Amino acid sequence: MSVHPLSRRIGEVLELDPAARAIEYDGHWVTWAQLGGLSRQIAAAVQPGAQVGILLRNTPAHIATVLGVLSAGACVVVINPSRGDERIRADITALDLPVIVGTPDDIELLAEPIDTTTVVSIGDLDSAVQIRRATPTQPGPATVAVQMLTSGTTGPPKRVDLTYDMLAVSVIGTDFTAATAPSAVSSSVAIVNAPLVHIGGVYRVLQCVCEARPFVLLPRFELSSWAEAVRRYRPKAVSLVPAALRMVLHSDLGPDDLAGVRAVTSGTAPLSAEDAEAFTDKFGIPVLTSYAATEFGGGVAGWTLADHRTYWQSKRGSVGRASVGAQLRVVSDDGTPLDPDQQGLLEVKPGQLGPRAQWVRTTDLARIDADGFLWILGRADQAIIRGGFKVLPDDVRAALESHPAVLGAAVVGRPDERLGDTPVAMVELRDASSASGTDLTEYLRGRLAPYEIPSEIAVVESIPRTPSGKADLTAVRQHFTGREP
């Protein structure tokens, strides 16, 4: 069975300079040799094409496990160990996987594997794995690399197949079959603060590995540890989801703390042009927003530094232009392509799917101008119809987040017997006593139409969020309705 270029690249990098530093975690560096040792143990425990469920956490051992599964030509099935014990057990039972990997505690508390499942317990990088082996299944084609969970913003997370080719395009390049591995481990250090249970985390880790770039791994985004890593290693680029970017923006950090950073990339959720400009004004760093989806295997549009310098003032609020290999268009409800600047549904041909990709209809309302810049206007399936008037939650959220006291906001529809639905909002403040729901309602009166103003604004300590940093709209809706999702 031939080895996929992505699997080969991982193996080449792990052998490139075994003694060099690979990952800093909890203040300590581990080497490529340590990563490679555990990776090879995992690869020996699985068969090509096998589905391998991993209770993924942001640790070096879990990264080595992912690399081992991909080196073997098998499929990583992402399992989020933070969704609650009962849901995780039900998920694992329904998946009926031939291999499960997790820490001893995860396996004991959550997995409850059946006799036909091979169970692999991992500790730290220097500990031998413990294997309870079941009868091996017949190997299948090594096509799907990762079954990735969607963010679960509006409902239960779903699994999306990311093929080896899709990931290779994203992290190696469009001509990944001819690409060669780096000749040496990079001297620059990246920062990975996205969770491995989200495509952003897997993508960032694989990108660093394929570039032989050492990185700081954070268990989650936490302002002080992130800022310390930025000050110590001065990366040229950092990635921040909008919620994290707003935390940095409204913190006591100054330009000296982010010295060396030339660009901040931001995706996964909408970021207002006002926040992007405020960040640039404070730190002197451009914010390059992007548009991506798990189903596309990564990004399909985004800003470049060159475009930002030339077009930001005239295209502010856009998420940039189509990425290399991707095509974008806006269509009417019946699928008719629309002219520039007309609003409709966004369709995408992702570059990660190759030249035979078909148009994929999204639920995002959008417009594309004559220069190819894309604006995301909201989600058609989240529009709130209040007494016949359409309310786009992102418009209301952006208005709330423009208030100087607001750290973040989430807006959903709540059923109403008379009006059908009304918008309601959950708000997280920078200072708990800095504003009330009444204050915020008054603030919105000069910024929104009367029918767009939420019928209720709940000020909370923290907005429930998905692993990718998006507001968990299902949990927000449950807060207002009192009903289980």
mmCIF file of N, CA, C and O in Angstrom, residues 115-146:
data_model
loop_
_atom_site.group_PDB
_atom_site.id
_atom_site.type_symbol
_atom_site.label_atom_id
_atom_site.label_comp_id
_atom_site.label_asym_id
_atom_site.label_seq_id
_atom_site.Cartn_x
_atom_site.Cartn_y
_atom_site.Cartn_z
ATOM 1 N N ASP A 115 -15.696 -5.768 23.496
ATOM 2 C CA ASP A 115 -14.609 -6.731 23.329
ATOM 3 C C ASP A 115 -13.937 -6.657 21.965
ATOM 4 O O ASP A 115 -12.817 -7.130 21.799
ATOM 5 N N THR A 116 -14.632 -6.101 20.980
ATOM 6 C CA THR A 116 -14.045 -6.020 19.640
ATOM 7 C C THR A 116 -13.236 -4.747 19.436
ATOM 8 O O THR A 116 -12.781 -4.476 18.326
ATOM 9 N N THR A 117 -13.052 -3.944 20.483
ATOM 10 C CA THR A 117 -12.325 -2.690 20.376
ATOM 11 C C THR A 117 -10.920 -2.831 20.963
ATOM 12 O O THR A 117 -10.763 -3.287 22.105
ATOM 13 N N THR A 118 -9.913 -2.429 20.197
ATOM 14 C CA THR A 118 -8.563 -2.326 20.736
ATOM 15 C C THR A 118 -8.446 -1.022 21.515
ATOM 16 O O THR A 118 -8.778 0.047 20.985
ATOM 17 N N VAL A 119 -8.004 -1.108 22.761
ATOM 18 C CA VAL A 119 -7.924 0.059 23.632
ATOM 19 C C VAL A 119 -6.461 0.407 23.871
ATOM 20 O O VAL A 119 -5.666 -0.445 24.284
ATOM 21 N N VAL A 120 -6.102 1.663 23.597
ATOM 22 C CA VAL A 120 -4.733 2.131 23.773
ATOM 23 C C VAL A 120 -4.732 3.245 24.813
ATOM 24 O O VAL A 120 -5.376 4.283 24.619
ATOM 25 N N SER A 121 -4.023 3.027 25.921
ATOM 26 C CA SER A 121 -3.901 4.034 26.974
ATOM 27 C C SER A 121 -2.565 4.742 26.832
ATOM 28 O O SER A 121 -1.518 4.093 26.719
ATOM 29 N N ILE A 122 -2.602 6.083 26.832
ATOM 30 C CA ILE A 122 -1.377 6.872 26.700
ATOM 31 C C ILE A 122 -1.155 7.674 27.976
ATOM 32 O O ILE A 122 -2.096 8.149 28.609
ATOM 33 N N GLY A 123 0.125 7.822 28.343
ATOM 34 C CA GLY A 123 0.487 8.680 29.464
ATOM 35 C C GLY A 123 1.220 9.889 28.940
ATOM 36 O O GLY A 123 0.717 10.611 28.079
ATOM 37 N N ASP A 124 2.458 10.097 29.419
ATOM 38 C CA ASP A 124 3.266 11.168 28.842
ATOM 39 C C ASP A 124 4.099 10.603 27.693
ATOM 40 O O ASP A 124 4.026 9.423 27.358
ATOM 41 N N LEU A 125 4.923 11.468 27.105
ATOM 42 C CA LEU A 125 5.665 11.053 25.917
ATOM 43 C C LEU A 125 6.696 9.973 26.196
ATOM 44 O O LEU A 125 7.083 9.221 25.296
ATOM 45 N N ASP A 126 7.144 9.888 27.428
ATOM 46 C CA ASP A 126 8.208 8.934 27.743
ATOM 47 C C ASP A 126 7.691 7.622 28.318
ATOM 48 O O ASP A 126 8.477 6.758 28.705
ATOM 49 N N SER A 127 6.361 7.476 28.389
ATOM 50 C CA SER A 127 5.782 6.242 28.926
ATOM 51 C C SER A 127 5.340 5.333 27.787
ATOM 52 O O SER A 127 4.814 5.799 26.769
ATOM 53 N N ALA A 128 5.545 4.034 27.970
ATOM 54 C CA ALA A 128 5.078 3.078 26.965
ATOM 55 C C ALA A 128 3.556 3.030 26.972
ATOM 56 O O ALA A 128 2.919 3.135 28.029
ATOM 57 N N VAL A 129 2.961 2.902 25.799
ATOM 58 C CA VAL A 129 1.516 2.804 25.722
ATOM 59 C C VAL A 129 1.079 1.434 26.231
ATOM 60 O O VAL A 129 1.825 0.454 26.161
ATOM 61 N N GLN A 130 -0.130 1.393 26.770
ATOM 62 C CA GLN A 130 -0.715 0.137 27.224
ATOM 63 C C GLN A 130 -1.809 -0.251 26.241
ATOM 64 O O GLN A 130 -2.711 0.549 25.961
ATOM 65 N N ILE A 131 -1.723 -1.456 25.710
ATOM 66 C CA ILE A 131 -2.643 -1.874 24.650
ATOM 67 C C ILE A 131 -3.413 -3.106 25.091
ATOM 68 O O ILE A 131 -2.821 -4.108 25.507
ATOM 69 N N ARG A 132 -4.737 -3.021 25.015
ATOM 70 C CA ARG A 132 -5.582 -4.204 25.164
ATOM 71 C C ARG A 132 -6.130 -4.504 23.789
ATOM 72 O O ARG A 132 -7.049 -3.858 23.306
ATOM 73 N N ARG A 133 -5.502 -5.459 23.128
ATOM 74 C CA ARG A 133 -5.759 -5.655 21.704
ATOM 75 C C ARG A 133 -6.929 -6.607 21.455
ATOM 76 O O ARG A 133 -7.033 -7.665 22.068
ATOM 77 N N ALA A 134 -7.795 -6.193 20.549
ATOM 78 C CA ALA A 134 -8.896 -7.042 20.093
ATOM 79 C C ALA A 134 -8.516 -7.651 18.745
ATOM 80 O O ALA A 134 -7.455 -7.375 18.185
ATOM 81 N N THR A 135 -9.385 -8.482 18.212
ATOM 82 C CA THR A 135 -9.133 -9.081 16.903
ATOM 83 C C THR A 135 -9.062 -7.980 15.849
ATOM 84 O O THR A 135 -9.995 -7.177 15.730
ATOM 85 N N PRO A 136 -7.974 -7.879 15.096
ATOM 86 C CA PRO A 136 -7.855 -6.791 14.132
ATOM 87 C C PRO A 136 -8.874 -6.906 13.006
ATOM 88 O O PRO A 136 -9.243 -8.003 12.595
ATOM 89 N N THR A 137 -9.322 -5.753 12.542
ATOM 90 C CA THR A 137 -10.239 -5.720 11.404
ATOM 91 C C THR A 137 -9.442 -5.660 10.110
ATOM 92 O O THR A 137 -8.237 -5.405 10.118
ATOM 93 N N GLN A 138 -10.109 -5.911 8.997
ATOM 94 C CA GLN A 138 -9.445 -5.829 7.704
ATOM 95 C C GLN A 138 -9.135 -4.373 7.379
ATOM 96 O O GLN A 138 -9.991 -3.500 7.522
ATOM 97 N N PRO A 139 -7.900 -4.073 6.954
ATOM 98 C CA PRO A 139 -7.572 -2.685 6.624
ATOM 99 C C PRO A 139 -8.385 -2.191 5.435
ATOM 100 O O PRO A 139 -8.726 -2.955 4.534
ATOM 101 N N GLY A 140 -8.705 -0.925 5.456
ATOM 102 C CA GLY A 140 -9.470 -0.325 4.367
ATOM 103 C C GLY A 140 -8.628 0.702 3.637
ATOM 104 O O GLY A 140 -7.443 0.877 3.937
ATOM 105 N N PRO A 141 -9.187 1.391 2.667
ATOM 106 C CA PRO A 141 -8.438 2.404 1.926
ATOM 107 C C PRO A 141 -8.111 3.599 2.818
ATOM 108 O O PRO A 141 -8.937 4.045 3.606
ATOM 109 N N ALA A 142 -6.897 4.082 2.680
ATOM 110 C CA ALA A 142 -6.459 5.231 3.485
ATOM 111 C C ALA A 142 -6.866 6.510 2.764
ATOM 112 O O ALA A 142 -6.033 7.187 2.162
ATOM 113 N N THR A 143 -8.133 6.834 2.807
ATOM 114 C CA THR A 143 -8.650 8.019 2.120
ATOM 115 C C THR A 143 -8.968 9.142 3.099
ATOM 116 O O THR A 143 -8.514 10.276 2.931
ATOM 117 N N VAL A 144 -9.738 8.841 4.129
ATOM 118 C CA VAL A 144 -10.132 9.846 5.119
ATOM 119 C C VAL A 144 -9.063 9.921 6.201
ATOM 120 O O VAL A 144 -8.721 8.917 6.829
ATOM 121 N N ALA A 145 -8.536 11.115 6.430
ATOM 122 C CA ALA A 145 -7.500 11.308 7.444
ATOM 123 C C ALA A 145 -8.102 11.626 8.805
ATOM 124 O O ALA A 145 -7.655 11.118 9.831
ATOM 125 N N VAL A 146 -9.124 12.488 8.820
ATOM 126 C CA VAL A 146 -9.725 12.933 10.078
ATOM 127 C C VAL A 146 -11.230 13.035 9.915
ATOM 128 O O VAL A 146 -11.711 13.624 8.937
#
